[in-house]
Rosetta silent file (secondary structure, phi, psi, omega in degrees, C-alpha in Angstrom):
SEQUENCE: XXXXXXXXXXXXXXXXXXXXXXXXXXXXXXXXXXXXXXXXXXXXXXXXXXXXXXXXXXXXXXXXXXXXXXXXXXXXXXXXXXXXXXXXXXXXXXXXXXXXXXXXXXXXXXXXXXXXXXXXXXXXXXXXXXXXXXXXXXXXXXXXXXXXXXXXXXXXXXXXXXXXXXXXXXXXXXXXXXXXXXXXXXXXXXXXXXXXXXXXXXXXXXXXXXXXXXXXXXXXXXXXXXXXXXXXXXXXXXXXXXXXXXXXXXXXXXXXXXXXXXXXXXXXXXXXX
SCORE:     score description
SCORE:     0.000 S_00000001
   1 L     0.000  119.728  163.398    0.000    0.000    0.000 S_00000001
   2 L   -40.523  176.953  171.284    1.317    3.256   -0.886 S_00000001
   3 L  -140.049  139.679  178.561    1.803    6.703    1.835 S_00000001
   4 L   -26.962  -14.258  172.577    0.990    9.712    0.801 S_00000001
   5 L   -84.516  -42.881  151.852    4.535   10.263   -0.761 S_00000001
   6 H   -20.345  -67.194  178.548    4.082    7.162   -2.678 S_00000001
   7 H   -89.311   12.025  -13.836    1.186    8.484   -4.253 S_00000001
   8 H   104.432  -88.124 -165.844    2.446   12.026   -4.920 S_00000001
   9 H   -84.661    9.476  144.638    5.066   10.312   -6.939 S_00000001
  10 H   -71.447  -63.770 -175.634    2.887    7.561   -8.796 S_00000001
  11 H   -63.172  -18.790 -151.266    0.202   10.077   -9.838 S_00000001
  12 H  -108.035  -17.729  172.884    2.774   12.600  -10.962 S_00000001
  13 H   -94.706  -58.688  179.090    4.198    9.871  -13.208 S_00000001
  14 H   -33.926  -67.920 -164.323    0.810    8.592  -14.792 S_00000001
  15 L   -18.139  -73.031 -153.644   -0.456   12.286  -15.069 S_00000001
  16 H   -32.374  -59.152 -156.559    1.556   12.633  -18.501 S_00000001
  17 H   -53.860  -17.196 -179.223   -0.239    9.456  -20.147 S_00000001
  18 H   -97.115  -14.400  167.547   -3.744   11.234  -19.089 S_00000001
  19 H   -69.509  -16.745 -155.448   -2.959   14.441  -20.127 S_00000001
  20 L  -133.583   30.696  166.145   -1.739   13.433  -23.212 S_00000001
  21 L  -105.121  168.676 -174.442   -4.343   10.701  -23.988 S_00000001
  22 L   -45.224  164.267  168.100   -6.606   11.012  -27.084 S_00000001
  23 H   -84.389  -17.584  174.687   -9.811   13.099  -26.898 S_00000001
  24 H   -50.854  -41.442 -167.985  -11.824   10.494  -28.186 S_00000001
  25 H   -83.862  -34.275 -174.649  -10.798    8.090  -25.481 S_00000001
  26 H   -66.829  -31.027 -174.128  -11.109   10.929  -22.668 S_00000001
  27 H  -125.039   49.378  125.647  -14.783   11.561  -23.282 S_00000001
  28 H   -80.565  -33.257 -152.712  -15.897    7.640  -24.014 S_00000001
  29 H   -79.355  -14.494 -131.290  -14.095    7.124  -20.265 S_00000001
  30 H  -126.763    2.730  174.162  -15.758   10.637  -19.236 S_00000001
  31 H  -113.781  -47.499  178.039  -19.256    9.567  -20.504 S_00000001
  32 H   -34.572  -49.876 -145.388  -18.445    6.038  -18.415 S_00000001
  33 H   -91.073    2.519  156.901  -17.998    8.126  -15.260 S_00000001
  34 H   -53.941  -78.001  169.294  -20.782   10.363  -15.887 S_00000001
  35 H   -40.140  -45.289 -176.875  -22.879    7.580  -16.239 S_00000001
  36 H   -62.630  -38.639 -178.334  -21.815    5.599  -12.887 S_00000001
  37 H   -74.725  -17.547  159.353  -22.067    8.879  -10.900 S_00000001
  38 H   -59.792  -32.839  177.926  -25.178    9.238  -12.216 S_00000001
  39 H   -71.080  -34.638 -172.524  -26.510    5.555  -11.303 S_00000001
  40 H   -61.796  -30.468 -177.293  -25.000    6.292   -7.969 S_00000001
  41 H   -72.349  -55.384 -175.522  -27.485    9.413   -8.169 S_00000001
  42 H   -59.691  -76.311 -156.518  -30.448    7.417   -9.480 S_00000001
  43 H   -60.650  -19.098  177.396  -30.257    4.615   -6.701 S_00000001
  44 H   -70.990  -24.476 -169.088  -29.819    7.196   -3.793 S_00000001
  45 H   -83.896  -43.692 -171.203  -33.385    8.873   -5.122 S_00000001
  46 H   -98.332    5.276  167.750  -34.883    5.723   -5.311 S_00000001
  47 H   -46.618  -70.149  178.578  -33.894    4.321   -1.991 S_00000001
  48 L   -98.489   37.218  155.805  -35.237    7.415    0.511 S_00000001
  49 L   -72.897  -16.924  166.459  -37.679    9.185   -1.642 S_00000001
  50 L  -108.609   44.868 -173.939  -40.259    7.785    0.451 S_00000001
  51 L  -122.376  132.502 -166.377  -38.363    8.076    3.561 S_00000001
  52 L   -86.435  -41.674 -165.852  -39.771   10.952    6.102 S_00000001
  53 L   -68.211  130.978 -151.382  -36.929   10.859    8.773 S_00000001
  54 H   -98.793  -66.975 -159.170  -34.036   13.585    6.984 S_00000001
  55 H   -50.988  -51.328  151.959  -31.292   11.805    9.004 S_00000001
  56 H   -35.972  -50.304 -172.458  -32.203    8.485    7.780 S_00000001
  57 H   -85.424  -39.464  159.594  -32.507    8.993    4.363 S_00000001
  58 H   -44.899  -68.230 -157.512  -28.945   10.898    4.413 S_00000001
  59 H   -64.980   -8.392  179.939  -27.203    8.135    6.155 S_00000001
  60 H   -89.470   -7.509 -171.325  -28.811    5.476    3.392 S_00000001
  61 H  -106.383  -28.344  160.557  -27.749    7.704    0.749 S_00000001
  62 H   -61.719  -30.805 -147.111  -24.596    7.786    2.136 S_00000001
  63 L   -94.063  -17.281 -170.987  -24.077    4.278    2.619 S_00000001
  64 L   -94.251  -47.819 -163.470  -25.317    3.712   -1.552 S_00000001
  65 L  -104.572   16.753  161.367  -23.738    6.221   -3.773 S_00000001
  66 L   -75.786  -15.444  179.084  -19.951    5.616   -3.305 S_00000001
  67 L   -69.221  -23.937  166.980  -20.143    2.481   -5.256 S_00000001
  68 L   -64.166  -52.641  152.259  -20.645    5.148   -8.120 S_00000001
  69 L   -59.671  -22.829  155.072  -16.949    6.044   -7.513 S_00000001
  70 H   -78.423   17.469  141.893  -15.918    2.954   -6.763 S_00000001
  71 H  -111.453   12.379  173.911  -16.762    2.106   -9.842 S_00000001
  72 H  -101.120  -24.564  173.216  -15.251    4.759  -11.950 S_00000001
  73 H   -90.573  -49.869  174.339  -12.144    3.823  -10.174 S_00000001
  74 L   -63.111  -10.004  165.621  -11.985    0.001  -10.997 S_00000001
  75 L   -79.599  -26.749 -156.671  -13.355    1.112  -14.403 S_00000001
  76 L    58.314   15.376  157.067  -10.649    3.523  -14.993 S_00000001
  77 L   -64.619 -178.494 -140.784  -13.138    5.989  -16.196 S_00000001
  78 L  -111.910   88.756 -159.593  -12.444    9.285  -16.384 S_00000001
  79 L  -123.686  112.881 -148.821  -13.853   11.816  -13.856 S_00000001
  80 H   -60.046  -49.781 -179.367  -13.522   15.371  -13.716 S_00000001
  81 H   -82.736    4.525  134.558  -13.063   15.981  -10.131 S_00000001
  82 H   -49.798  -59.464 -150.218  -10.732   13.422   -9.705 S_00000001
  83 H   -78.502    1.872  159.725   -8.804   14.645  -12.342 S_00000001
  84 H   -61.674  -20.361  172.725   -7.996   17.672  -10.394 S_00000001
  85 H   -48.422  -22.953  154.694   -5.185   15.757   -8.800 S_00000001
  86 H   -24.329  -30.445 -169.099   -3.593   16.684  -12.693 S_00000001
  87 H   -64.127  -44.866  173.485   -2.364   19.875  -10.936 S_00000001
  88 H   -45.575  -20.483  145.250    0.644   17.598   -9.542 S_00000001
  89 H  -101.684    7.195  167.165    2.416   16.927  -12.446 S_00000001
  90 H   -62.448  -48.350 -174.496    1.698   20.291  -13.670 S_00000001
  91 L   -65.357  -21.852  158.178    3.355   21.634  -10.714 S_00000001
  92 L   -80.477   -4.705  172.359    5.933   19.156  -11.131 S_00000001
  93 L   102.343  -22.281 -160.165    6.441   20.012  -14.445 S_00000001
  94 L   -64.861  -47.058  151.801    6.017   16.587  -16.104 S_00000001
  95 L  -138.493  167.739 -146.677    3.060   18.646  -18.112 S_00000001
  96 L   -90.466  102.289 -161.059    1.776   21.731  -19.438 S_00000001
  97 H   -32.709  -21.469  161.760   -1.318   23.372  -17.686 S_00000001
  98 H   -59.694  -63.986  173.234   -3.102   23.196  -21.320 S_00000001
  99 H   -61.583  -23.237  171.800   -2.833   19.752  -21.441 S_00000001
 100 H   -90.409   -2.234  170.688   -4.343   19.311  -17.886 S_00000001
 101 H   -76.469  -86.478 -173.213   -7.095   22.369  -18.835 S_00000001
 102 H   -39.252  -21.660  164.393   -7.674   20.080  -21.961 S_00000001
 103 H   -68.414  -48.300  169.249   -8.183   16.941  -20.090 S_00000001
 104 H   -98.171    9.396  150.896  -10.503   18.603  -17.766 S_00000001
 105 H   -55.956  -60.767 -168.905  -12.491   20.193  -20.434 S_00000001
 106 H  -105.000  -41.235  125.297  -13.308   16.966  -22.110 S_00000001
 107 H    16.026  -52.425 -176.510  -13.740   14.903  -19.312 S_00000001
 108 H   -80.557  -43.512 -176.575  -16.179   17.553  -18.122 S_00000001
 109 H   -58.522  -50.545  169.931  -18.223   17.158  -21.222 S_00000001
 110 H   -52.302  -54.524 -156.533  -18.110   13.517  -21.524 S_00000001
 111 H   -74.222  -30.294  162.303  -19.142   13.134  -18.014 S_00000001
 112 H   -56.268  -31.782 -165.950  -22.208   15.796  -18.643 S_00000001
 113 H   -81.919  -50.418  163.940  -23.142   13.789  -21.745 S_00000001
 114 H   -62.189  -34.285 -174.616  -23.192   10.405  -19.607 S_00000001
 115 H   -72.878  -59.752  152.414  -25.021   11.808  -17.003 S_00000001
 116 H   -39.653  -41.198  166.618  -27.912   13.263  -18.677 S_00000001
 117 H   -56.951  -35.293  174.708  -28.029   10.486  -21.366 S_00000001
 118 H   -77.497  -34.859  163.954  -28.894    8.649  -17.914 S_00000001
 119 H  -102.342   11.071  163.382  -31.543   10.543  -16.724 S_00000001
 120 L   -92.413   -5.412 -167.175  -33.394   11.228  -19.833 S_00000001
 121 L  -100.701  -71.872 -178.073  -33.189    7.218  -20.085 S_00000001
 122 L   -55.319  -24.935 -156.635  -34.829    6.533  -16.312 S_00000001
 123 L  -113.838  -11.189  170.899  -37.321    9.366  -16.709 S_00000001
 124 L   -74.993  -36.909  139.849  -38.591    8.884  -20.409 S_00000001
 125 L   -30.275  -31.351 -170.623  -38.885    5.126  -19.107 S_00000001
 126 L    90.234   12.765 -174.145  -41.736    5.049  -16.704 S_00000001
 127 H   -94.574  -13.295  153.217  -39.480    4.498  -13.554 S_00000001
 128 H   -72.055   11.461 -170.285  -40.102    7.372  -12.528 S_00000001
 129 H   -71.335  -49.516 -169.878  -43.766    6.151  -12.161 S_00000001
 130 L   -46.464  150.772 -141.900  -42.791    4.518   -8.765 S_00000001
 131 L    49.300   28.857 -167.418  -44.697    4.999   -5.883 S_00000001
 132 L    79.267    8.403 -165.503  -47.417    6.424   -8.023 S_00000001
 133 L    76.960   19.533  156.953  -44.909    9.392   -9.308 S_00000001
 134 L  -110.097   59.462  136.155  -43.563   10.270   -5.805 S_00000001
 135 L   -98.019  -47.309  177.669  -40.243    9.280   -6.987 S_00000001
 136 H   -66.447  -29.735  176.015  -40.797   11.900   -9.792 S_00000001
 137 H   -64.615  -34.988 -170.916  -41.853   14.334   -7.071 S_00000001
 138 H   -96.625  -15.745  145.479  -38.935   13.987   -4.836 S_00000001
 139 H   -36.634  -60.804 -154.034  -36.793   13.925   -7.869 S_00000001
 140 H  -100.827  -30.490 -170.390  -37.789   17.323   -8.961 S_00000001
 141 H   -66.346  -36.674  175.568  -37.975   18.406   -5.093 S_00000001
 142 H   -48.721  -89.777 -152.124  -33.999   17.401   -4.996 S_00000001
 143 H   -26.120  -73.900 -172.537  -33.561   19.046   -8.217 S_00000001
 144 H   -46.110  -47.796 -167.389  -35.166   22.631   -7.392 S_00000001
 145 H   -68.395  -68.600  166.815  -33.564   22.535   -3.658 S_00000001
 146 H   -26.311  -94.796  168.323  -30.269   22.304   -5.784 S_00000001
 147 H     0.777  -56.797 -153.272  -31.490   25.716   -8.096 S_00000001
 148 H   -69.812  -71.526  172.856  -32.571   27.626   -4.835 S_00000001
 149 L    43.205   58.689 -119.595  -28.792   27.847   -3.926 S_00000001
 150 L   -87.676  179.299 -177.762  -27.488   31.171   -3.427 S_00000001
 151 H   -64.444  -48.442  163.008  -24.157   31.251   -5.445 S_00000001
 152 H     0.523  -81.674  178.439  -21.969   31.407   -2.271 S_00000001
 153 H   -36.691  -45.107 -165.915  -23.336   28.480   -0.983 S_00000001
 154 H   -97.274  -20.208  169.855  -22.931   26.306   -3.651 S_00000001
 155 H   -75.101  -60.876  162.590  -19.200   27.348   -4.143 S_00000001
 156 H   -18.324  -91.738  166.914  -18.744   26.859   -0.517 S_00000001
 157 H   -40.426  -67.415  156.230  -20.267   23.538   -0.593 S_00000001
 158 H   -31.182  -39.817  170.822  -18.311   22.358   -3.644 S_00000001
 159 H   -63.958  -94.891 -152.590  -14.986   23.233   -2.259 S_00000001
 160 H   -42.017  -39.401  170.849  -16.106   20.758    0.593 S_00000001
 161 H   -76.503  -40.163  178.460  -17.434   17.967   -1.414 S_00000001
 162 H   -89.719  -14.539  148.216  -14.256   17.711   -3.526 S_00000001
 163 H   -50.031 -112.838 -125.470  -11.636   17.869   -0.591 S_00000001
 164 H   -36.999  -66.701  172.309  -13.873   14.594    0.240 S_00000001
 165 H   -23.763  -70.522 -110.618  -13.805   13.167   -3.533 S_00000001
 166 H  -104.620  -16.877  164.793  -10.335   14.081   -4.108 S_00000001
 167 H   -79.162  -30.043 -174.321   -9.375   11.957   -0.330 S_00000001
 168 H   -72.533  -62.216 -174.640  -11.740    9.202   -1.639 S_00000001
 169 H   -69.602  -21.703 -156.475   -9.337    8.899   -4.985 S_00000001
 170 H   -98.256  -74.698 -167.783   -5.935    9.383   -3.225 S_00000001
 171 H   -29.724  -53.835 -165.325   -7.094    6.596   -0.580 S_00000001
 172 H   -80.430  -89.861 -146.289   -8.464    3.960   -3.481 S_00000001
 173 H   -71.876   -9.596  158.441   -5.221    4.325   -5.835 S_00000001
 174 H   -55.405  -56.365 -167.198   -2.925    4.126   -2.736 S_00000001
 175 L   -73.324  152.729 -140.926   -4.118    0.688   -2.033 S_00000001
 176 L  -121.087  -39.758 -178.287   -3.250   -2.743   -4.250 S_00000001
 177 L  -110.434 -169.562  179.000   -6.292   -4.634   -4.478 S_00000001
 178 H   -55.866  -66.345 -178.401   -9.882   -4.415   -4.990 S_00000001
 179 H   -52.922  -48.778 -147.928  -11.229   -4.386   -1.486 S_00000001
 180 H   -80.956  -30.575  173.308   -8.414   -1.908   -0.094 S_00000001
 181 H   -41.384  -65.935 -175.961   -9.547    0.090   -3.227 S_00000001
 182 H   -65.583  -63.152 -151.358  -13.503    0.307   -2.627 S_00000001
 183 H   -54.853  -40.079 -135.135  -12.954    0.594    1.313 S_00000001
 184 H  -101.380  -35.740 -178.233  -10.242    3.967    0.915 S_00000001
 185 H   -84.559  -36.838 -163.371  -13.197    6.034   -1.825 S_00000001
 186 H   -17.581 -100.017  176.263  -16.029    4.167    0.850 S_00000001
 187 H   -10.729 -109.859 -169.393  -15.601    6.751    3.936 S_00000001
 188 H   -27.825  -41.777 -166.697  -14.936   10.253    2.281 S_00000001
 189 H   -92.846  -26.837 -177.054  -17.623   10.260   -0.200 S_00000001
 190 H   -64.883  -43.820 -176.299  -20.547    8.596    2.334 S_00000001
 191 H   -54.929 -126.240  163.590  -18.851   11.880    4.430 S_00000001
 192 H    33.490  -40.990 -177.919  -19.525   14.304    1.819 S_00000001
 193 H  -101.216   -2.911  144.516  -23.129   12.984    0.606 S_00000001
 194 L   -64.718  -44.884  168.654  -24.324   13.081    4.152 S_00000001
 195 L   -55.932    2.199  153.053  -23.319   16.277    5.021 S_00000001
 196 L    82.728   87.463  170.812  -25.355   17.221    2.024 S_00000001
 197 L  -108.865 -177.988  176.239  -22.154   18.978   -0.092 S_00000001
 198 L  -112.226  147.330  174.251  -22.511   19.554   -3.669 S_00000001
 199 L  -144.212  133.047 -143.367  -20.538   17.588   -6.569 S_00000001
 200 H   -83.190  -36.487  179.774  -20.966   19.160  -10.195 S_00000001
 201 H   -68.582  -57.822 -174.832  -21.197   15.499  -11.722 S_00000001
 202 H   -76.617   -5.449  164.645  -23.769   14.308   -9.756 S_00000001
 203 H   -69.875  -40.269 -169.910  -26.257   17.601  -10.066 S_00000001
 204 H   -55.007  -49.171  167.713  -25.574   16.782  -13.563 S_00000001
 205 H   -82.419  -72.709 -134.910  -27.818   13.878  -13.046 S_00000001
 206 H   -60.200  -26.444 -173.385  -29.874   14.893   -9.838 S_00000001
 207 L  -103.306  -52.646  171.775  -31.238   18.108  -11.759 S_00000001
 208 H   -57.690  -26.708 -176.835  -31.828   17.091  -15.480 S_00000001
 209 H   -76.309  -12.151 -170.555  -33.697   14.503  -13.974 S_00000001
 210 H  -108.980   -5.256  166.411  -35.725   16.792  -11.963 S_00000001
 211 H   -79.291  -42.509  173.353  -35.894   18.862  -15.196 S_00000001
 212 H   -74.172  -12.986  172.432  -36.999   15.986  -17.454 S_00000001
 213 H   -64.573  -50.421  166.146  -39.533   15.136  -14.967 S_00000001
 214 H   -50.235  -35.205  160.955  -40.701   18.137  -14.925 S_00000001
 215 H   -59.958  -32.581  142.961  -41.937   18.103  -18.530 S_00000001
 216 L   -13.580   78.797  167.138  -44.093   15.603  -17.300 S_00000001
 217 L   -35.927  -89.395  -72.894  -48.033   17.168  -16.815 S_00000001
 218 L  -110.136  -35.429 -171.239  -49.017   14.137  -14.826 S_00000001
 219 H   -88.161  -20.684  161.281  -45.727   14.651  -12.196 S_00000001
 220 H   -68.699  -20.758 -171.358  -46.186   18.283  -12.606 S_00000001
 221 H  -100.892  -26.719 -174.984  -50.009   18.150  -11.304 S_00000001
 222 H   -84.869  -67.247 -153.602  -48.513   15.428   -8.176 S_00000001
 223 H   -77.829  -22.529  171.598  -45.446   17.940   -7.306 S_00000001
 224 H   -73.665  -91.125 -175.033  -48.267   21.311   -7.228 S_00000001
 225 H   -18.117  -41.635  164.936  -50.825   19.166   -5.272 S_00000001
 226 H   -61.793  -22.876 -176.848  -47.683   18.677   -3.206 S_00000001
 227 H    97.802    7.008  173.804  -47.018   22.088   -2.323 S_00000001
 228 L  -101.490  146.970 -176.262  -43.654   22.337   -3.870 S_00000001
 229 L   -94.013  108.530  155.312  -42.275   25.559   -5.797 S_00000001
 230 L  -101.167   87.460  166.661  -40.256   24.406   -8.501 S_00000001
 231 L  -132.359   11.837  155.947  -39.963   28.078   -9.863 S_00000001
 232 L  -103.911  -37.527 -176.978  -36.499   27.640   -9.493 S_00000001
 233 L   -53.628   65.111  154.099  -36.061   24.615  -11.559 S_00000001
 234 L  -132.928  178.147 -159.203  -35.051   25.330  -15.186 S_00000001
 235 H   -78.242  -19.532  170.938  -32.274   25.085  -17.195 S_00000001
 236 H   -52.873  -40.118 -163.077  -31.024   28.152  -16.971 S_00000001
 237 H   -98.442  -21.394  149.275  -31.196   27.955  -12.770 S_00000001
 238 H   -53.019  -89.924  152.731  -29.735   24.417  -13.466 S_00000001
 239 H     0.917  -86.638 -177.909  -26.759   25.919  -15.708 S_00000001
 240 H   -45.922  -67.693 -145.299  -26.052   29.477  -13.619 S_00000001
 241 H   -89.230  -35.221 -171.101  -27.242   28.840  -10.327 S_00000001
 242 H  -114.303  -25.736 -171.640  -26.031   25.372   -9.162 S_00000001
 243 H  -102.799  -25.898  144.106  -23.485   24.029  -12.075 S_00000001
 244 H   -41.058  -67.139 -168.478  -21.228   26.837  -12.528 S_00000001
 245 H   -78.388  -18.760 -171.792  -20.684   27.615   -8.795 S_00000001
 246 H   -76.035  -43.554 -159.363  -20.664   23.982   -7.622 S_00000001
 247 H   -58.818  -48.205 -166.166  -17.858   23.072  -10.446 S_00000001
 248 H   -35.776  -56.646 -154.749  -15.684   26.760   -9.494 S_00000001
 249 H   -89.322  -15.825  149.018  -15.812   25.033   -6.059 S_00000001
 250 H   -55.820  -51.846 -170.358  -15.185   21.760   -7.159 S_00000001
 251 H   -83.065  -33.724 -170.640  -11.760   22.607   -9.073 S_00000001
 252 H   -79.204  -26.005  157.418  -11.013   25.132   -6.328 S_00000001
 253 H   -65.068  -36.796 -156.172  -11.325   22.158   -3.675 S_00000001
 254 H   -97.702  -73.441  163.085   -9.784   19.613   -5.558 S_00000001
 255 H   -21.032  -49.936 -174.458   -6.505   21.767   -6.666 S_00000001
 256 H   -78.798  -34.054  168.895   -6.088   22.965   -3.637 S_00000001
 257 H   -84.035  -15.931  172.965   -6.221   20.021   -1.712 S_00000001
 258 H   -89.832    0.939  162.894   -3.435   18.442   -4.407 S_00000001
 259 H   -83.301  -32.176  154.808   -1.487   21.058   -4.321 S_00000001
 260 H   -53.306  -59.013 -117.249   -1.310   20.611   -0.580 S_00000001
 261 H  -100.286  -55.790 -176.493   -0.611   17.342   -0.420 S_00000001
 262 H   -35.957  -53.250 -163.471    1.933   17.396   -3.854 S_00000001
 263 H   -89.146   33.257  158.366    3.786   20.389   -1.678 S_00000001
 264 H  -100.223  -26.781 -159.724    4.130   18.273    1.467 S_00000001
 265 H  -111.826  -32.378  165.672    5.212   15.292   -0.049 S_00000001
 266 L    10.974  116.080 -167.701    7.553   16.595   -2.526 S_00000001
 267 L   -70.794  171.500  176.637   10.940   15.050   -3.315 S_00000001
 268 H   -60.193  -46.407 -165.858   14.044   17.146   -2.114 S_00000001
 269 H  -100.900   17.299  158.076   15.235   18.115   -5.265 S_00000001
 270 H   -85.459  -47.259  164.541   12.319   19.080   -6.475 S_00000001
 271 H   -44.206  -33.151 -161.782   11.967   21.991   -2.986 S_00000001
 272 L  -113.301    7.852  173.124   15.698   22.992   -4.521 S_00000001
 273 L   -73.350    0.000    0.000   15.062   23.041   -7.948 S_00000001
């Protein structure tokens, strides 16, 4: 099992081959990891949407949707806030902040492309029928609570959720097998989706889904009869309000914690270079 130095100087050698791998291949793995974090997204909504207790339905949601990163890490897809750890061989030099901009450019796209491709697939399906459409209701109630956001917040929150991610990847690639793998993203990310933080990939699902729902009359006439204001919920308050400031705060979390950890762990002649 690697130590944090270990992994410092493993990722900082791989980094070239991902900066520098085709784009084609960057957004098929970047539509994989879209998709998983999206599935991860889907199974937490339908687990608690009929669950009343708040605390409950966090800790079950925790406890579900890291197996969406652990499975972008034994996939080797491609996932943008992961891939902020890229800053480490930039800073080491090994490559050129274009190629790790361009990596997390298409990455970001692929993984928007997978996500959305996922929830236009469950809600264009009927599965959002379950429970009578109060899966589509708490689906769009998610979504909209996401919208409401003030920008602050949602930077704030982002920063927080990808220190978590970005401990979640650096645990799982330290470790040799499978198990030591799942267990090291387990922890950090269950932290992160209890405390209710934001991560730009999975609003990617959690909000088009409460947008295609929303198209919906029959779950549109169920979420009024509910009493919920989705008058935040379009694409625009999707877009603006929650996916712009969560990603800022995503890359500003995730750089920042690998830029910590790359300048702690540093080799010597790298401090005296």
């Amino acid at each position: 099992m690697l130590n944090s130095s270990g992994f410092v100087e493993s990722y900082t050698a791989i980094g070239g081959k991902k900066a520098s791998s085709p784009a084609f291949r960057l957004l098929l793995l970047g539509i994989l990891a879209g998709f998983l974090i999206g599935m991860g997204s889907a199974v937490t909504n339908v687990a608690v949407h009929s669950i009343a207790n708040v605390s409950t339905a966090k800790v079950i949601g925790g406890l579900l949707f890291p197996f969406g990163l652990i499975a972008v890490i034994l996939t080797g897809a491609e996932l943008f806030t992961g891939n902020c750890f890229l800053v480490m061989p930039a800073l080491s030099r090994q490559i050129r902040i274009g190629a790790m901009l361009r990596n997390l450019a298409l990455v970001y796209l692929g993984n928007l492309i997978g996500a959305i491709a996922l929830a236009a697939a469950y809600c264009f399906s009927g599965q959002m029928n379950l429970s009578g459409g109060h899966l589509a209701v708490y689906t769009m109630k998610v979504a909209a609570a996401k919208c409401s956001l003030s920008f602050e917040s949602a930077v704030v929150l982002g920063i927080l959720c990808n220190i978590l991610v970005c401990i979640g990847v650096m645990c799982a690639l330290c470790a040799k097998d499978v198990a030591g793998r799942a267990a090291g993203a387990f922890g950090p990310v269950c932290f992160f989706v209890v405390c209710g933080f934001e991560h730009c990939v999975a609003n990617m699902y959690y909000i088009s889904a409460g947008l295609f729902a929303l198209s919906n009359p029959a779950y549109f006439e169920l979420a009024s009869a509910a009493g919920i204001n989705l008058s935040a919920l379009t694409w625009s308050g999707f877009l603006l309000h929650n996916l712009l400031p969560v990603t800022v705060g995503n890359l500003i979390g995730g750089v920042a914690f690998a830029a910590l950890i790359w300048a702690a762990n540093r080799k010597k002649e790298q401090i005296t270079a």
